[in-house]
CSV table of N, CA and C in Angstrom, one decimal:
chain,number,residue,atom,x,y,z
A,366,UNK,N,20.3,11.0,-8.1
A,366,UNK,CA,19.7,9.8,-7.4
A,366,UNK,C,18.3,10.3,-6.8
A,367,UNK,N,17.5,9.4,-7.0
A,367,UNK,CA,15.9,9.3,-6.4
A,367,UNK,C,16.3,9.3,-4.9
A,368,UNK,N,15.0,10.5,-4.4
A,368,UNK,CA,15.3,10.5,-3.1
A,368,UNK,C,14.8,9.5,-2.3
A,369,UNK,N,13.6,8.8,-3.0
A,369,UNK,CA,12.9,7.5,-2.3
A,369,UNK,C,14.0,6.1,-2.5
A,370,UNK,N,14.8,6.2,-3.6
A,370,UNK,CA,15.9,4.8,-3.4
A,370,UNK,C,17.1,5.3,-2.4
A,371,UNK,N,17.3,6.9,-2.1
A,371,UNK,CA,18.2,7.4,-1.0
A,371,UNK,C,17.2,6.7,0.4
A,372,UNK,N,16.5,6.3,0.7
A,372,UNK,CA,15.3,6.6,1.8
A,372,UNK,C,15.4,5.2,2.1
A,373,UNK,N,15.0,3.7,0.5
A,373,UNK,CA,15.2,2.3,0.7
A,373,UNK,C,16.9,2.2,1.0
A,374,UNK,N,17.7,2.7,-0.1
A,374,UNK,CA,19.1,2.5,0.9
A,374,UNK,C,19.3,2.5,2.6
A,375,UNK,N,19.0,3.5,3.2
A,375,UNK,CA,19.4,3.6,4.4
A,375,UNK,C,18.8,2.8,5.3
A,376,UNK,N,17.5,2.5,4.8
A,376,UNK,CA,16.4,1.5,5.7
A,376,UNK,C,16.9,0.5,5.8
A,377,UNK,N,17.5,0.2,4.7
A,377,UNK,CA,18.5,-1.6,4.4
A,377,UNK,C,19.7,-1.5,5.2
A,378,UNK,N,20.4,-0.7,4.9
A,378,UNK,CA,21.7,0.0,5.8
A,378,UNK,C,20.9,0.0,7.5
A,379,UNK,N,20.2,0.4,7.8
A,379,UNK,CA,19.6,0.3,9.2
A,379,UNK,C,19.6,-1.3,9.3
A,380,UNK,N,18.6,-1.8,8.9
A,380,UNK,CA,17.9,-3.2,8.9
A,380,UNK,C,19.3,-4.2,9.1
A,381,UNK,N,20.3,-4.1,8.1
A,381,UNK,CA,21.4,-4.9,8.1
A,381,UNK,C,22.2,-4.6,9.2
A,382,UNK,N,22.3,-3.6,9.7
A,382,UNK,CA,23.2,-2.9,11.2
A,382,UNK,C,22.4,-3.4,12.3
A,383,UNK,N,21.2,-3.6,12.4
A,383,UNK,CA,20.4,-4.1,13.4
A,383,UNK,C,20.8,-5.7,13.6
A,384,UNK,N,20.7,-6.1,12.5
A,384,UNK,CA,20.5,-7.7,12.4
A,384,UNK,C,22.0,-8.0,12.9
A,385,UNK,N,23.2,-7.6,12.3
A,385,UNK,CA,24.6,-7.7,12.6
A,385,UNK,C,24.2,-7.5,14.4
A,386,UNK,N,24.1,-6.5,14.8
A,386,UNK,CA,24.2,-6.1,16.5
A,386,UNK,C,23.6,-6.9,17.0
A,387,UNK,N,22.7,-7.2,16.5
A,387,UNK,CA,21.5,-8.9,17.6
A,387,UNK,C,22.4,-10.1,17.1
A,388,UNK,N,22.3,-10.5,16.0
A,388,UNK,CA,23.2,-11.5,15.8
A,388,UNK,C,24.9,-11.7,16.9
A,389,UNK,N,25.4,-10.6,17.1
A,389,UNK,CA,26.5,-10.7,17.5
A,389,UNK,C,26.2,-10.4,19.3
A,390,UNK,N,25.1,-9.5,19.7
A,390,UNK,CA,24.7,-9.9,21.2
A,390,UNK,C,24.4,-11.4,21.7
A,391,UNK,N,23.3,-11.7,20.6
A,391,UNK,CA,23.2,-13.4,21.3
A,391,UNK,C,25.0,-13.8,21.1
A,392,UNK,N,25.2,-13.7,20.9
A,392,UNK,CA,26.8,-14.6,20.7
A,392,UNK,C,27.4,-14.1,21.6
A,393,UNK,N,28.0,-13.1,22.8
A,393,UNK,CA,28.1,-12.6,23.5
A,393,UNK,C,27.4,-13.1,24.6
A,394,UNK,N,25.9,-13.3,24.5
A,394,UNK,CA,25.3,-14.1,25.7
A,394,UNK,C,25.3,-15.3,26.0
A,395,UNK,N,25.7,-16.1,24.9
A,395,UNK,CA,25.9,-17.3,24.8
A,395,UNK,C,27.3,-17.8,25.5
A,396,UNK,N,28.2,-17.1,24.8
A,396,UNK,CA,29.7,-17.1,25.1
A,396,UNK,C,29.8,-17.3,26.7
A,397,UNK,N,29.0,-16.1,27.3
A,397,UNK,CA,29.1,-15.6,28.6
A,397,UNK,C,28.6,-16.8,29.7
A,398,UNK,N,27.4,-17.8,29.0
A,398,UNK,CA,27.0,-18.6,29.9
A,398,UNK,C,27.8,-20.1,30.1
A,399,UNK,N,29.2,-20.2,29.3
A,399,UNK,CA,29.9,-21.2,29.1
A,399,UNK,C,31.0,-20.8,29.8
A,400,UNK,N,32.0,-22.0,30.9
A,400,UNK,CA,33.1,-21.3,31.5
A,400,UNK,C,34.6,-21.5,30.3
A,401,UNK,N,35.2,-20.9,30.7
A,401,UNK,CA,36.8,-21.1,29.9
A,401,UNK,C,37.3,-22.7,30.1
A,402,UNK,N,36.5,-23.5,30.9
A,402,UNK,CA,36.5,-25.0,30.8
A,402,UNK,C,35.5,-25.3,30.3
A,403,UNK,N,34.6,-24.8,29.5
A,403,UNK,CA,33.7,-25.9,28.8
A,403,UNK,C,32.4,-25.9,29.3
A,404,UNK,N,32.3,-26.0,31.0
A,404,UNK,CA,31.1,-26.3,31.8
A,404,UNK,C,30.4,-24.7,31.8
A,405,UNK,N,29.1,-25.4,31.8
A,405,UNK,CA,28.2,-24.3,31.9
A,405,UNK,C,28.2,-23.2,33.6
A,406,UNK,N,27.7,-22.0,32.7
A,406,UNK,CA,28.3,-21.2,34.3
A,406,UNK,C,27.2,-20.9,34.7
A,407,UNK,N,27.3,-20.3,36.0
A,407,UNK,CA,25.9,-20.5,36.7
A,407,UNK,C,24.3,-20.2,36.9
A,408,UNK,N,25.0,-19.0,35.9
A,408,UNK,CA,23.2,-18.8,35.1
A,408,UNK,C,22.4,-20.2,34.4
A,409,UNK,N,23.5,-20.6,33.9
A,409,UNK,CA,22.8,-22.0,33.5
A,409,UNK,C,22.1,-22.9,34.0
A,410,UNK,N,22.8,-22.9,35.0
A,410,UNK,CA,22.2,-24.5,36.2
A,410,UNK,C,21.1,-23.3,36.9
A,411,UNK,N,21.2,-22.2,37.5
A,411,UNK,CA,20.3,-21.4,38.1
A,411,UNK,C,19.5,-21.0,37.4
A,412,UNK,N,18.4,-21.9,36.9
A,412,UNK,CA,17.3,-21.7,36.1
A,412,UNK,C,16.2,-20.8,36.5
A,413,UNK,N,16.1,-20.9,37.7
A,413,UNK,CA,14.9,-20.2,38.1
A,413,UNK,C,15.3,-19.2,38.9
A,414,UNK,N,16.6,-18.4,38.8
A,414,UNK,CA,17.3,-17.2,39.6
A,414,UNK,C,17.2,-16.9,40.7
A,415,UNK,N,16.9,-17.9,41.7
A,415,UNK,CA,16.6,-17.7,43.3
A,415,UNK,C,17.7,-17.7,43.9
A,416,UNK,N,19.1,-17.2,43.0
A,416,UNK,CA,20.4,-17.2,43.6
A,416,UNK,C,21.2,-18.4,44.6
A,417,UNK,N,20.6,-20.1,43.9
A,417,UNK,CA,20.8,-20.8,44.3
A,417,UNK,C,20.6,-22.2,43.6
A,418,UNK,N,21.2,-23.5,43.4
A,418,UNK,CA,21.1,-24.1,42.5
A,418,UNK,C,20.5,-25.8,43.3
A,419,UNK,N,19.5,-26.0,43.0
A,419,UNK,CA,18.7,-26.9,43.8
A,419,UNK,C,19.2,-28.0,43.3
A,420,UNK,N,19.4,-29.1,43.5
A,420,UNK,CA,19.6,-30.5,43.0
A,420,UNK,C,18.9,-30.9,42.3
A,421,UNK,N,17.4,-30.8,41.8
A,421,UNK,CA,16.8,-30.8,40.7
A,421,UNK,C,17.3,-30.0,39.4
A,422,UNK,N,17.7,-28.5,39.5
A,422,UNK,CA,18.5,-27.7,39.0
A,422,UNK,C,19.8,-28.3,38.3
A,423,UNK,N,20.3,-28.8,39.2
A,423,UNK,CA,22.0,-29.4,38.4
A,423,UNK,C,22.1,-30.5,38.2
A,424,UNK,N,20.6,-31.6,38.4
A,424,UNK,CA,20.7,-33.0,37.5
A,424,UNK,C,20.2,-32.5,36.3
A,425,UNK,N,19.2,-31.7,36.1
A,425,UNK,CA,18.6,-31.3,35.0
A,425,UNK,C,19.9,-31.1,34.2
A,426,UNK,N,21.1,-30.1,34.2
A,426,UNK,CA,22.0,-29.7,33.8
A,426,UNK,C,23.3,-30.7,33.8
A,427,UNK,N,22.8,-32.0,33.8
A,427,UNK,CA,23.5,-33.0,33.7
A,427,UNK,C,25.0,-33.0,34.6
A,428,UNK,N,24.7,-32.3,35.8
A,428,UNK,CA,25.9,-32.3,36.9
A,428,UNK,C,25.4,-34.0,37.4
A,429,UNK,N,26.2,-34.7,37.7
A,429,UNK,CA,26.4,-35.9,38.9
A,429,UNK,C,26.0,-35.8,40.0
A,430,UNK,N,25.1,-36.1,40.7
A,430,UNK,CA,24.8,-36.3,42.1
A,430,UNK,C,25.6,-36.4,42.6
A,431,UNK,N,26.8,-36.8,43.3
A,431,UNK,CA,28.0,-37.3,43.4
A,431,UNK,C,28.4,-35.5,43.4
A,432,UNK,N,29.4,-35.2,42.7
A,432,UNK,CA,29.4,-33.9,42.4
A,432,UNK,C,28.5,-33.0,43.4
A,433,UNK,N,27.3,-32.7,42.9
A,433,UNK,CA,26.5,-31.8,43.9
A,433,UNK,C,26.9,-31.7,45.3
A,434,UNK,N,26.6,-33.3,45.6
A,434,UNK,CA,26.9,-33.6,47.1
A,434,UNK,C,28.0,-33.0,47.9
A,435,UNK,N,29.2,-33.5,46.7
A,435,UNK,CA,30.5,-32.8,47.5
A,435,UNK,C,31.0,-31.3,47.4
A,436,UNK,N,30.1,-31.1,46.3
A,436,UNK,CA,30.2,-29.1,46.4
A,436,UNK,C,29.2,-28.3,47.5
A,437,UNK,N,28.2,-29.2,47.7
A,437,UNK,CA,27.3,-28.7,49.0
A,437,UNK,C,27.7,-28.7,50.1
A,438,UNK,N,28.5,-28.1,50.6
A,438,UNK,CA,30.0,-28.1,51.8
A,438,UNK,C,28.9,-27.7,53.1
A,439,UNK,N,27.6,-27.4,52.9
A,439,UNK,CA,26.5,-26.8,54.3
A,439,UNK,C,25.5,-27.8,54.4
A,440,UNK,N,25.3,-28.9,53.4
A,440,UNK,CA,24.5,-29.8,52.9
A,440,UNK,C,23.0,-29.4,53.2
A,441,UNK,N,22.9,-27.6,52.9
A,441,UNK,CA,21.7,-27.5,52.7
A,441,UNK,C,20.4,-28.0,51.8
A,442,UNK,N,21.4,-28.8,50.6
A,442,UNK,CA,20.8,-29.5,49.1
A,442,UNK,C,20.1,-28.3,48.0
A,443,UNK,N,21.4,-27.2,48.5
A,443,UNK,CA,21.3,-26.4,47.4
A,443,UNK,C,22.5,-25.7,47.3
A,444,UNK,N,23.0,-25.3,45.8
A,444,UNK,CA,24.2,-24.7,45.9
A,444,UNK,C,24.6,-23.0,45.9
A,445,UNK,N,25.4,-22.5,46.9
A,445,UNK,CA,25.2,-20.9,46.9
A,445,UNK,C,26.8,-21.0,45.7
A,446,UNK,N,26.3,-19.6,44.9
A,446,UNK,CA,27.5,-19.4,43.9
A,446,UNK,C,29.0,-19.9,44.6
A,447,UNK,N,29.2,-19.2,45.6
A,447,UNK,CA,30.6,-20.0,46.3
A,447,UNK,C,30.9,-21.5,46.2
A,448,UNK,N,29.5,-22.1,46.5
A,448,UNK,CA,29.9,-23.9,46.1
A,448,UNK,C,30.0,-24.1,45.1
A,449,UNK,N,29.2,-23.5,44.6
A,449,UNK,CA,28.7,-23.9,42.8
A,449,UNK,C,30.5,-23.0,42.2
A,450,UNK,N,31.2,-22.3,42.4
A,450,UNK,CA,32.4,-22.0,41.5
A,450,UNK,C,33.6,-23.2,42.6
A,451,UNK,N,33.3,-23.6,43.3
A,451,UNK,CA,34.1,-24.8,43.4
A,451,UNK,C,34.8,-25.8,42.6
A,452,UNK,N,33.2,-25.9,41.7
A,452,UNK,CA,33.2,-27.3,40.7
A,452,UNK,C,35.1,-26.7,39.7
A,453,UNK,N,34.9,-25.3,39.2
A,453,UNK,CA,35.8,-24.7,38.8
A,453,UNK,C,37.2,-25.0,39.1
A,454,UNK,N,37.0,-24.9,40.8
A,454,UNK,CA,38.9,-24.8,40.6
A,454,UNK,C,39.4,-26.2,40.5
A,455,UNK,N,40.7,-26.0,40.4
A,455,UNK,CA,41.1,-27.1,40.1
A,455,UNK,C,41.7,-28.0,41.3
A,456,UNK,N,42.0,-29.1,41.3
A,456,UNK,CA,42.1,-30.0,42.5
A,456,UNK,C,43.3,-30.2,42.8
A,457,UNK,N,43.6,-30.5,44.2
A,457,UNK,CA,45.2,-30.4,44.2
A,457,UNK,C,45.5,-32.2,44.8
């Protein structure tokens, strides 16, 4: 065997192991930003990472005004992660 098609094998072998590992991280980051109900988790609606989800933020994200309202339990008209995993539990 030619050592320069030993040299293109592995590069390809590299190149295809790269593309598999990125391919399969976005899917992993993707996965991670969806809850086990469906609804987007809070990196989602916290678009601009100020550790808080502004009402502009979660109409954008097609949350209900309605909704917002009643998870904003300090009616500061923003949601801290604690309000915002509210939407989550379930109702009794």
């Amino acid at each position: 065997m030619d050592y320069s098609s030993t040299l293109q094998n592995k590069a390809a072998q590299s190149i295809a192991l790269a593309s598999m590992l990125l391919i399969g991280t976005i899917g992993i980051v993707q996965a991670d930003s969806v809850t086990k109900e469906g609804a987007p988790a809070w990196a989602a609606y916290d678009t601009n990472n100020d550790s808080s989800v502004s009402l502009e933020e979660a109409t954008t994200n097609k949350m209900p005004i309605q909704v917002f309202k009643a998870l904003d339990a300090n009616q500061d008209n923003k949601l801290s992660s604690d309000e915002f995993n509210k939407e989550s539990m379930p109702m009794k």
